[in-house]
Amino acid sequence: MKNILFVASECVPFIKTGGLADVVGTLPKKFNKDEYDCRVIIPNYRCIPDKFRNNFRYIHHFYMDMGERFSSVHVGIMYYEYEGIKFYFVDNLFYFGGDKPYADTRYDIEKFIYFSKAVMAILPVIDFRPDVIHCHDWQAGLVPVYMHTLYRNHPFYQNTKCVFTIHNLRFQGIWDIPTIRSLSGLPGWVFTPDKLEFHKDANMLKGGLVYSDYITTVSDTYAGEIQTDYYGEGLDGLLRARNQSLRGIVNGIDYTDYDPEKDENLAKKYSARSFKKGKEANKLALQKELGLEENPDRFMISIISRLTDQKGLDLVRYALDRITDEFTQLVVLGTGDPQYENLFRDCAWHNNGKVSANIFFDEALAHRIYAASDAVLVPSKFEPCGLTQLIGLRYGAVPIVRETGGLKDTVQPFNEYDGTGIGFSFANYNGDELLNIINYAKHIFFDTRKEWDQMVSRGMKTDYSWINSAKKYEQLYDSLCG
Ligand code: ADP
């Protein structure tokens, strides 16, 4: 039996702002339980819903040194078992008491330094000795650094390996060296350019990448892209140097949570065989719910996304007036950059009955939109994996994507000559290319409906569950543990 610990800042069903939470909450359930005891540790945010928090069990608490500035910081350990997985929650109201998991950068830096250090201190207390600590994104970046410095000679961690998964290279946890040094209590010699130093500052993600035994990211294409100047976010040199210990393992989605045959959120459930009737009923219900014209023949495109530059929304802005013609409806669900929130609010205001802007986070509504939509639009500038296109496929909403990262690896483009493919894609980051491919998709939808329906059916039958990828992680753990 191998012990694996996931360390992350978010995890479904407790707290989610993006795809990271889906992966951290789902993947542990997919490992072979006879061979891997995979547990998860995240912060005990006060904004985790009460229905969970009220059932967390107190295990222990102690006080921990935190760098030069604070001694005796409270560390509480809470515990909860959910769907067969053991979850631990690091409790500290000062750091995790806000109404959102993330706030301003300086505060987040301190919060996740504390979190990483607390994780290292907690494991001996709960006596869970991991063979592999699997860290996710910059918030867990200091865990491998602590392991090789302050905990280097700690008997508990002598045989522990670290795997680091990059879900998004853009976010790195960067602040000035004196602050990070004094908050973390790390020795001065780690703040050099070959370790944590990054353009004179300290970079927590970089620390994680330098000190981990193996690095993964969430698709093959992204694994290659991040070794280039364009996508490397300043770390491409390091990633090229670590090329022999770096690979992509594509994300899956939870086929139990995302299942149109069993989804209680839907107006009507449906399968790959009954999708025509099912999706029509869901479209009509959603049109009614959102105040759109109730007409099953409208082409419904949706965007379910963080509204940030990464997601290619400047291309959408460029083409917006021409996307929303009289036969097309656009449904947006997302939050983020105010310029995009206002863009879609404004667009909905001017296109009453044709465009719906839902500027908030709502998991159940997301499910209803996937079920109702004919297409999901994901024109990202970069996309490590992307889950929306996978969820879209599962619900028979055809993905229209840009060929980057995981979007390229998961959406085989439609080929009208041999009747293959499950979506539409364009290569260059260019608004006219986006518009062309949307117009082409409209043409297939309106003029050759049979071909469209066959594509929907092929997409729904494509397997993007976790089965294959979970095996790849298992093999990676095995190879590291020898
Ligand atoms: P990222 O992790 O970059 O945000 P992903 O495509 O990997 O993007 O994952 C996004 C996840 O968050 C998907 O499960 C998507 O359905 C969900 N999501 C994004 N915005 C919202 C929202 N406003 N309401 C509900 N779910 C959302």
Coordinates of C-alpha atoms and ligand atoms in Angstrom, one line a residue:
M1 CA 0.0 0.0 0.0
K2 CA 1.3 3.4 -0.9
N3 CA 0.4 6.6 1.0
I4 CA -0.2 9.6 -1.2
L5 CA -1.1 13.1 0.1
F6 CA -2.6 15.8 -2.2
V7 CA -1.8 19.3 -1.1
A8 CA -3.9 22.0 -2.7
S9 CA -5.8 25.3 -2.1
E10 CA -9.1 24.1 -3.4
C11 CA -11.1 20.9 -3.8
V12 CA -14.7 19.9 -4.8
P13 CA -17.2 19.6 -3.2
F14 CA -15.8 22.0 -0.5
I15 CA -14.4 25.0 -2.3
K16 CA -14.0 25.7 -6.0
T17 CA -12.9 28.6 -8.2
G18 CA -11.8 26.6 -11.2
G19 CA -10.7 23.3 -12.7
L20 CA -8.0 22.7 -10.0
A21 CA -10.8 22.0 -7.5
D22 CA -12.3 19.4 -9.8
V23 CA -9.1 17.6 -10.3
V24 CA -8.1 17.5 -6.6
G25 CA -11.5 16.4 -5.5
T26 CA -12.0 13.7 -8.2
L27 CA -8.7 12.1 -8.9
P28 CA -8.2 10.5 -5.4
K29 CA -11.4 8.6 -5.9
K30 CA -10.1 7.1 -9.1
F31 CA -7.1 5.3 -7.7
N32 CA -7.1 1.6 -6.9
K33 CA -8.0 1.6 -3.2
D34 CA -6.2 -1.7 -2.5
E35 CA -2.9 -0.1 -3.5
Y36 CA -3.1 3.6 -2.9
D37 CA -4.3 5.4 0.2
C38 CA -4.7 8.8 -1.2
R39 CA -5.7 11.6 1.2
V40 CA -6.2 15.3 0.7
I41 CA -5.3 18.4 2.7
I42 CA -6.7 21.9 2.1
P43 CA -7.3 25.0 4.2
N44 CA -10.4 25.1 6.4
Y45 CA -11.9 28.2 4.8
R46 CA -14.8 29.7 6.6
C47 CA -16.5 30.1 3.2
I48 CA -16.8 26.3 2.9
P49 CA -20.5 25.6 3.1
D50 CA -21.8 24.9 6.6
K51 CA -23.4 21.6 5.5
F52 CA -19.8 20.3 5.3
R53 CA -18.1 22.4 8.0
N54 CA -20.6 21.6 10.7
N55 CA -19.6 17.9 10.2
F56 CA -15.8 18.4 10.3
R57 CA -14.3 16.6 13.2
Y58 CA -11.7 18.2 15.4
I59 CA -8.6 16.1 15.6
H60 CA -5.9 18.2 17.3
H61 CA -4.3 21.6 17.5
F62 CA -0.8 22.9 18.3
Y63 CA 1.3 26.0 17.9
M64 CA 3.9 26.5 15.2
D65 CA 6.8 28.9 14.6
M66 CA 6.3 30.8 11.4
G67 CA 9.5 32.5 10.3
E68 CA 11.1 35.4 12.1
R69 CA 7.9 37.5 12.5
F70 CA 5.6 35.2 14.4
S71 CA 6.1 32.5 16.9
S72 CA 3.3 30.3 18.1
V73 CA 0.8 30.4 15.3
H74 CA -2.3 28.3 15.8
V75 CA -2.6 25.2 13.7
G76 CA -5.9 23.2 14.0
I77 CA -6.5 20.0 12.2
M78 CA -10.0 19.1 11.1
Y79 CA -11.1 15.9 9.4
Y80 CA -13.9 14.7 7.2
E81 CA -14.5 11.6 5.2
Y82 CA -16.4 12.1 1.9
E83 CA -17.2 9.4 -0.7
G84 CA -14.5 7.2 0.8
I85 CA -11.7 9.7 0.8
K86 CA -10.1 11.2 3.9
F87 CA -9.8 14.9 3.9
Y88 CA -7.8 17.1 6.3
F89 CA -8.4 20.8 6.8
V90 CA -5.8 23.2 8.2
D91 CA -7.6 25.4 10.6
N92 CA -6.6 29.0 11.3
L93 CA -9.3 31.7 11.4
F94 CA -6.8 34.5 10.8
Y95 CA -5.7 33.2 7.5
F96 CA -8.8 31.3 6.3
G97 CA -11.6 33.4 7.7
G98 CA -12.4 35.5 4.6
D99 CA -15.5 35.2 2.5
K100 CA -13.4 34.0 -0.5
P101 CA -10.4 31.6 -0.7
Y102 CA -8.2 34.2 -2.3
A103 CA -7.7 37.9 -1.6
D104 CA -4.9 40.3 -2.4
T105 CA -1.6 38.9 -3.4
R106 CA 0.5 39.9 -0.4
Y107 CA -2.0 38.3 2.0
D108 CA -2.3 35.2 -0.2
I109 CA 1.5 34.8 -0.1
E110 CA 1.5 34.8 3.7
K111 CA -1.5 32.5 3.9
F112 CA 0.0 29.8 1.7
I113 CA 3.4 30.0 3.3
Y114 CA 1.6 29.3 6.5
F115 CA -0.4 26.5 4.8
S116 CA 2.6 24.8 3.4
K117 CA 4.5 24.9 6.6
A118 CA 1.5 23.7 8.6
V119 CA 1.1 20.7 6.2
M120 CA 4.7 19.6 7.0
A121 CA 4.1 19.9 10.7
I122 CA 0.7 18.2 10.7
L123 CA 1.6 14.9 9.0
P124 CA 3.7 13.5 11.9
V125 CA 0.9 14.6 14.3
I126 CA -1.8 12.6 12.4
D127 CA 0.8 9.9 11.7
F128 CA 0.2 9.7 8.0
R129 CA 3.5 9.0 6.5
P130 CA 3.3 9.7 2.8
D131 CA 5.3 7.9 0.1
V132 CA 4.4 10.7 -2.2
I133 CA 3.3 14.3 -1.4
H134 CA 1.6 15.5 -4.5
C135 CA 1.5 19.3 -4.6
H136 CA -0.8 21.3 -6.8
D137 CA 0.0 24.8 -8.0
W138 CA 1.9 27.6 -6.4
Q139 CA -0.1 27.6 -3.1
A140 CA 1.7 24.3 -2.3
G141 CA 5.0 25.4 -3.8
L142 CA 6.9 25.6 -0.5
V143 CA 6.1 22.0 0.6
P144 CA 9.0 20.5 -1.4
V145 CA 11.2 23.3 -0.3
Y146 CA 10.6 22.7 3.4
M147 CA 11.1 19.0 2.8
H148 CA 14.6 19.7 1.5
T149 CA 15.5 22.3 4.1
L150 CA 13.9 22.6 7.5
Y151 CA 12.6 19.0 7.3
R152 CA 15.6 17.5 5.6
N153 CA 16.7 15.4 8.6
H154 CA 13.3 14.8 10.0
P155 CA 12.9 11.0 10.3
F156 CA 9.3 11.1 9.2
Y157 CA 10.1 12.3 5.7
Q158 CA 13.2 10.2 4.8
N159 CA 11.5 8.2 2.1
T160 CA 9.0 10.8 0.9
K161 CA 9.0 11.9 -2.8
C162 CA 7.4 15.0 -4.1
V163 CA 5.4 15.3 -7.3
F164 CA 4.3 18.7 -8.5
T165 CA 1.5 19.3 -10.9
I166 CA 1.2 22.6 -12.7
H167 CA -2.4 23.4 -13.4
N168 CA -1.7 27.0 -14.4
L169 CA 1.8 28.4 -14.9
R170 CA 0.6 31.9 -14.9
F171 CA 0.1 32.1 -11.1
Q172 CA 3.4 31.7 -9.3
G173 CA 3.3 33.4 -5.9
I174 CA 5.9 36.1 -6.3
W175 CA 6.9 38.6 -3.6
D176 CA 10.1 40.3 -2.4
I177 CA 12.8 38.1 -0.9
P178 CA 13.0 39.7 2.5
T179 CA 9.3 39.3 3.1
I180 CA 9.1 35.6 1.9
R181 CA 12.3 34.8 3.7
S182 CA 11.1 36.2 7.0
L183 CA 7.6 34.8 6.8
S184 CA 8.8 31.3 5.7
G185 CA 11.8 31.0 8.0
L186 CA 13.7 29.4 5.0
P187 CA 17.5 29.6 5.0
G188 CA 19.1 32.4 2.9
W189 CA 20.8 30.0 0.6
V190 CA 17.5 28.9 -1.1
F191 CA 17.0 32.5 -2.4
T192 CA 19.5 32.2 -5.3
P193 CA 18.7 32.2 -9.0
D194 CA 19.0 28.4 -9.3
K195 CA 16.4 28.0 -6.5
L196 CA 13.7 30.4 -5.4
E197 CA 15.0 33.7 -6.7
F198 CA 13.2 35.1 -9.8
H199 CA 14.2 38.4 -11.2
K200 CA 15.4 39.6 -7.8
D201 CA 12.1 38.4 -6.1
A202 CA 11.2 35.1 -4.6
N203 CA 8.9 32.7 -6.5
M204 CA 7.1 30.0 -4.6
L205 CA 6.1 28.0 -7.7
K206 CA 9.7 28.0 -8.8
G207 CA 10.7 26.6 -5.4
G208 CA 8.2 23.8 -5.9
L209 CA 9.5 23.0 -9.4
V210 CA 13.1 23.0 -8.4
Y211 CA 12.7 20.8 -5.3
S212 CA 10.2 18.2 -6.6
D213 CA 11.2 14.8 -7.8
Y214 CA 8.9 14.9 -10.7
I215 CA 6.8 17.6 -12.4
T216 CA 3.6 17.0 -14.3
T217 CA 1.2 19.2 -16.1
V218 CA -2.3 18.6 -17.3
S219 CA -1.9 17.9 -21.0
D220 CA 0.8 16.8 -23.4
T221 CA 0.7 19.9 -25.5
Y222 CA 0.9 22.2 -22.5
A223 CA 3.9 20.2 -21.2
G224 CA 5.6 21.1 -24.5
E225 CA 4.4 24.7 -24.7
I226 CA 5.6 25.7 -21.2
Q227 CA 9.1 24.9 -22.3
T228 CA 8.9 27.8 -24.9
D229 CA 9.4 31.5 -24.4
Y230 CA 5.8 32.3 -25.4
Y231 CA 4.0 30.1 -22.8
G232 CA 6.8 29.7 -20.3
E233 CA 5.9 32.6 -18.1
G234 CA 9.6 33.2 -17.4
L235 CA 10.2 29.6 -16.2
D236 CA 10.7 27.9 -19.6
G237 CA 14.5 27.7 -19.0
L238 CA 14.0 25.8 -15.7
L239 CA 11.4 23.6 -17.3
R240 CA 13.6 22.8 -20.2
A241 CA 16.4 21.9 -17.8
R242 CA 14.0 19.6 -16.0
N243 CA 12.6 18.1 -19.2
Q244 CA 13.6 14.6 -18.3
S245 CA 11.3 14.7 -15.2
L246 CA 8.4 16.5 -16.8
R247 CA 5.4 15.1 -18.6
G248 CA 1.8 15.9 -19.4
I249 CA -1.1 13.7 -18.0
V250 CA -4.4 15.0 -19.4
N251 CA -7.2 15.7 -16.9
G252 CA -10.5 13.8 -17.0
I253 CA -13.8 14.7 -15.6
D254 CA -15.9 12.8 -13.0
Y255 CA -18.4 10.8 -15.1
T256 CA -20.6 10.4 -12.1
D257 CA -21.0 14.1 -11.3
Y258 CA -21.2 15.0 -14.9
D259 CA -23.8 12.5 -16.2
P260 CA -26.7 13.8 -18.3
E261 CA -28.5 10.5 -17.7
K262 CA -28.5 11.0 -13.9
D263 CA -28.1 14.8 -13.5
E264 CA -30.7 16.0 -11.0
N265 CA -30.1 19.6 -12.1
L266 CA -31.6 19.1 -15.6
A267 CA -35.1 19.7 -16.8
K268 CA -34.9 16.4 -18.6
K269 CA -32.3 13.6 -18.4
Y270 CA -30.9 12.1 -21.6
S271 CA -28.3 9.7 -23.0
A272 CA -26.2 9.6 -26.1
R273 CA -29.2 7.9 -27.8
S274 CA -31.9 10.2 -26.6
F275 CA -30.0 13.5 -26.7
K276 CA -32.1 15.2 -29.5
K277 CA -35.3 15.2 -27.4
G278 CA -33.4 15.7 -24.2
K279 CA -31.4 18.6 -25.2
E280 CA -34.4 20.3 -26.8
A281 CA -36.3 20.1 -23.6
N282 CA -33.3 21.5 -21.6
K283 CA -32.9 24.3 -24.1
L284 CA -36.5 25.4 -23.9
A285 CA -36.4 25.2 -20.1
L286 CA -33.2 27.3 -19.9
Q287 CA -34.5 29.8 -22.4
K288 CA -37.5 30.3 -20.1
E289 CA -35.4 30.5 -17.0
L290 CA -33.0 33.1 -18.5
G291 CA -35.6 35.1 -20.4
L292 CA -34.4 34.2 -23.8
E293 CA -36.7 33.7 -26.8
E294 CA -38.2 30.2 -26.4
N295 CA -37.3 28.5 -29.7
P296 CA -35.6 25.2 -30.0
D297 CA -34.2 26.1 -33.4
R298 CA -31.9 28.8 -32.1
F299 CA -28.2 27.9 -32.1
M300 CA -27.2 28.3 -28.5
I301 CA -23.6 29.0 -27.8
S302 CA -22.3 29.2 -24.2
I303 CA -19.3 30.5 -22.3
I304 CA -18.8 29.1 -18.8
S305 CA -15.6 30.5 -17.5
R306 CA -13.5 32.7 -15.4
L307 CA -13.7 36.0 -17.3
T308 CA -10.0 36.7 -17.7
D309 CA -7.6 37.5 -20.5
Q310 CA -6.4 33.9 -20.5
K311 CA -9.8 32.7 -21.8
G312 CA -9.6 34.6 -25.1
L313 CA -12.3 37.0 -24.3
D314 CA -10.7 39.9 -26.2
L315 CA -11.3 37.8 -29.4
V316 CA -15.0 37.3 -28.3
R317 CA -15.3 41.0 -27.7
Y318 CA -14.0 41.7 -31.3
A319 CA -16.5 39.3 -32.9
L320 CA -19.4 39.7 -30.4
D321 CA -21.8 41.7 -32.6
R322 CA -21.3 39.2 -35.4
I323 CA -21.6 36.1 -33.3
T324 CA -25.0 37.2 -32.0
D325 CA -27.1 37.2 -35.1
E326 CA -30.9 36.7 -35.2
F327 CA -30.6 32.9 -35.3
T328 CA -28.1 32.6 -32.4
Q329 CA -28.3 32.9 -28.7
L330 CA -25.3 33.4 -26.4
V331 CA -25.3 32.4 -22.7
V332 CA -22.5 33.5 -20.5
L333 CA -21.9 32.2 -16.9
G334 CA -18.8 33.6 -15.3
T335 CA -17.1 36.1 -13.0
G336 CA -13.7 37.9 -13.2
D337 CA -12.3 40.9 -14.8
P338 CA -14.8 43.8 -14.6
Q339 CA -14.2 44.8 -18.2
Y340 CA -15.5 41.5 -19.4
E341 CA -18.3 41.3 -16.8
N342 CA -19.5 44.6 -18.1
L343 CA -19.0 43.7 -21.7
F344 CA -21.4 40.8 -21.4
R345 CA -23.9 42.7 -19.1
D346 CA -24.0 45.4 -21.7
C347 CA -24.3 43.0 -24.6
A348 CA -27.3 41.3 -22.8
W349 CA -28.9 44.6 -22.2
H350 CA -28.7 45.5 -25.9
N351 CA -29.7 42.0 -27.1
N352 CA -32.7 41.3 -24.9
G353 CA -34.0 37.8 -25.5
K354 CA -30.8 36.8 -27.5
V355 CA -28.0 37.1 -25.0
S356 CA -28.0 36.2 -21.3
A357 CA -25.2 37.3 -19.0
N358 CA -25.0 35.6 -15.6
I359 CA -22.2 37.2 -13.7
F360 CA -21.9 34.9 -10.7
F361 CA -20.8 31.4 -9.8
D362 CA -23.5 28.7 -9.9
E363 CA -22.6 25.0 -10.3
A364 CA -26.2 23.9 -10.9
L365 CA -26.9 26.5 -13.5
A366 CA -23.6 25.5 -15.2
H367 CA -25.0 22.0 -15.6
R368 CA -28.2 23.2 -17.0
I369 CA -26.3 25.4 -19.5
Y370 CA -24.1 22.5 -20.7
A371 CA -27.3 20.4 -21.2
A372 CA -29.1 23.1 -23.1
S373 CA -26.3 24.4 -25.3
D374 CA -25.5 23.4 -28.9
A375 CA -21.9 24.6 -28.5
V376 CA -19.5 25.7 -25.8
L377 CA -16.9 28.4 -26.8
V378 CA -13.4 28.1 -25.4
P379 CA -11.1 30.3 -27.5
S380 CA -8.3 30.5 -24.8
K381 CA -5.0 32.3 -25.3
F382 CA -3.4 29.4 -23.3
E383 CA -5.2 26.5 -21.7
P384 CA -3.3 23.9 -19.6
C385 CA -6.1 21.4 -19.9
G386 CA -9.5 22.9 -19.8
L387 CA -12.5 21.1 -18.4
T388 CA -15.4 23.0 -20.0
Q389 CA -14.8 21.4 -23.4
L390 CA -14.8 17.9 -21.7
I391 CA -18.0 18.7 -19.8
G392 CA -19.5 20.1 -23.0
L393 CA -18.7 16.9 -24.9
R394 CA -20.3 14.8 -22.2
Y395 CA -23.5 16.8 -22.4
G396 CA -23.6 17.0 -26.2
A397 CA -22.5 20.6 -26.4
V398 CA -20.0 20.8 -29.2
P399 CA -16.7 22.5 -28.3
I400 CA -15.5 25.4 -30.4
V401 CA -11.9 25.9 -29.2
R402 CA -8.5 27.4 -30.0
E403 CA -5.8 24.8 -30.7
T404 CA -3.7 25.3 -27.6
G405 CA -2.8 23.1 -24.6
G406 CA -5.4 20.6 -23.5
L407 CA -7.9 22.0 -25.9
K408 CA -5.8 20.8 -28.8
D409 CA -5.3 17.3 -27.2
T410 CA -8.9 16.7 -26.5
V411 CA -11.0 18.2 -29.3
Q412 CA -10.4 16.4 -32.6
P413 CA -11.7 18.8 -35.2
F414 CA -14.7 18.0 -37.4
N415 CA -13.9 16.8 -40.9
E416 CA -16.9 17.0 -43.2
Y417 CA -15.3 14.8 -45.8
D418 CA -14.8 11.7 -43.8
G419 CA -17.3 12.4 -41.1
T420 CA -14.9 12.4 -38.1
G421 CA -14.2 14.8 -35.3
I422 CA -16.1 16.0 -32.2
G423 CA -15.7 19.8 -32.3
F424 CA -14.3 22.8 -34.1
S425 CA -11.0 24.5 -33.7
F426 CA -8.9 27.4 -35.0
A427 CA -5.2 27.8 -34.8
N428 CA -4.1 31.5 -34.5
Y429 CA -5.0 33.9 -31.8
N430 CA -7.1 36.1 -34.1
G431 CA -10.7 37.3 -33.9
D432 CA -11.4 36.8 -37.5
E433 CA -10.3 33.1 -37.3
L434 CA -12.7 32.8 -34.3
L435 CA -15.5 34.3 -36.2
N436 CA -14.9 32.1 -39.3
I437 CA -15.0 28.9 -37.3
I438 CA -18.1 29.9 -35.5
N439 CA -19.7 30.7 -38.8
Y440 CA -18.6 27.3 -40.1
A441 CA -20.1 25.6 -37.0
K442 CA -23.4 27.5 -37.7
H443 CA -23.4 26.3 -41.3
I444 CA -23.0 22.7 -40.2
F445 CA -25.7 23.2 -37.5
F446 CA -28.3 24.9 -39.8
D447 CA -27.6 23.3 -43.2
T448 CA -26.4 19.8 -42.5
R449 CA -28.2 18.9 -39.2
K450 CA -27.6 15.2 -39.6
E451 CA -23.9 15.6 -39.7
W452 CA -24.1 17.9 -36.6
D453 CA -26.1 15.3 -34.7
Q454 CA -23.7 12.6 -35.6
M455 CA -20.9 14.8 -34.2
V456 CA -22.8 15.4 -31.0
S457 CA -23.2 11.6 -30.6
R458 CA -19.5 10.9 -31.3
G459 CA -18.6 13.5 -28.7
M460 CA -20.9 12.1 -26.1
K461 CA -19.4 8.6 -26.6
T462 CA -15.8 9.8 -26.4
D463 CA -14.3 8.7 -23.0
Y464 CA -12.8 11.5 -21.0
S465 CA -13.4 9.9 -17.7
W466 CA -10.4 9.6 -15.3
I467 CA -9.7 5.9 -15.9
N468 CA -6.7 6.2 -18.2
S469 CA -5.1 9.2 -16.6
A470 CA -5.5 7.9 -13.0
K471 CA -3.5 4.9 -14.1
K472 CA -0.7 7.1 -15.4
Y473 CA -0.4 8.8 -12.1
E474 CA -0.3 5.4 -10.4
Q475 CA 2.5 4.4 -12.6
L476 CA 4.3 7.6 -11.9
Y477 CA 4.0 7.0 -8.1
D478 CA 5.3 3.5 -8.5
S479 CA 8.3 4.5 -10.6
L480 CA 9.3 7.1 -8.0
C481 CA 8.9 4.8 -5.0
G482 CA 10.9 2.1 -6.7
Ligands
ADP1 P1 -9.9 27.1 -15.1 O1 -9.4 26.1 -14.1 O2 -8.8 27.8 -15.8 O3 -10.9 28.1 -14.5 P2 -11.2 24.9 -16.4 O4 -11.9 24.8 -17.7 O5 -10.1 23.9 -16.1 O6 -10.8 26.4 -16.2 O7 -12.3 24.6 -15.3 C1 -13.4 25.5 -15.1 C2 -14.4 24.8 -14.2 O8 -15.1 25.8 -13.5 C3 -15.4 24.0 -15.0 O9 -15.9 23.0 -14.2 C4 -16.5 25.1 -15.2 O10 -17.8 24.5 -15.5 C5 -16.5 25.8 -13.9 N1 -17.0 27.2 -13.9 C6 -16.3 28.3 -14.3 N2 -17.0 29.4 -14.1 C7 -18.1 29.0 -13.5 C8 -19.3 29.7 -12.9 N3 -19.4 31.1 -13.0 N4 -20.3 29.0 -12.4 C9 -20.2 27.6 -12.3 N5 -19.1 26.9 -12.7 C10 -18.1 27.6 -13.3

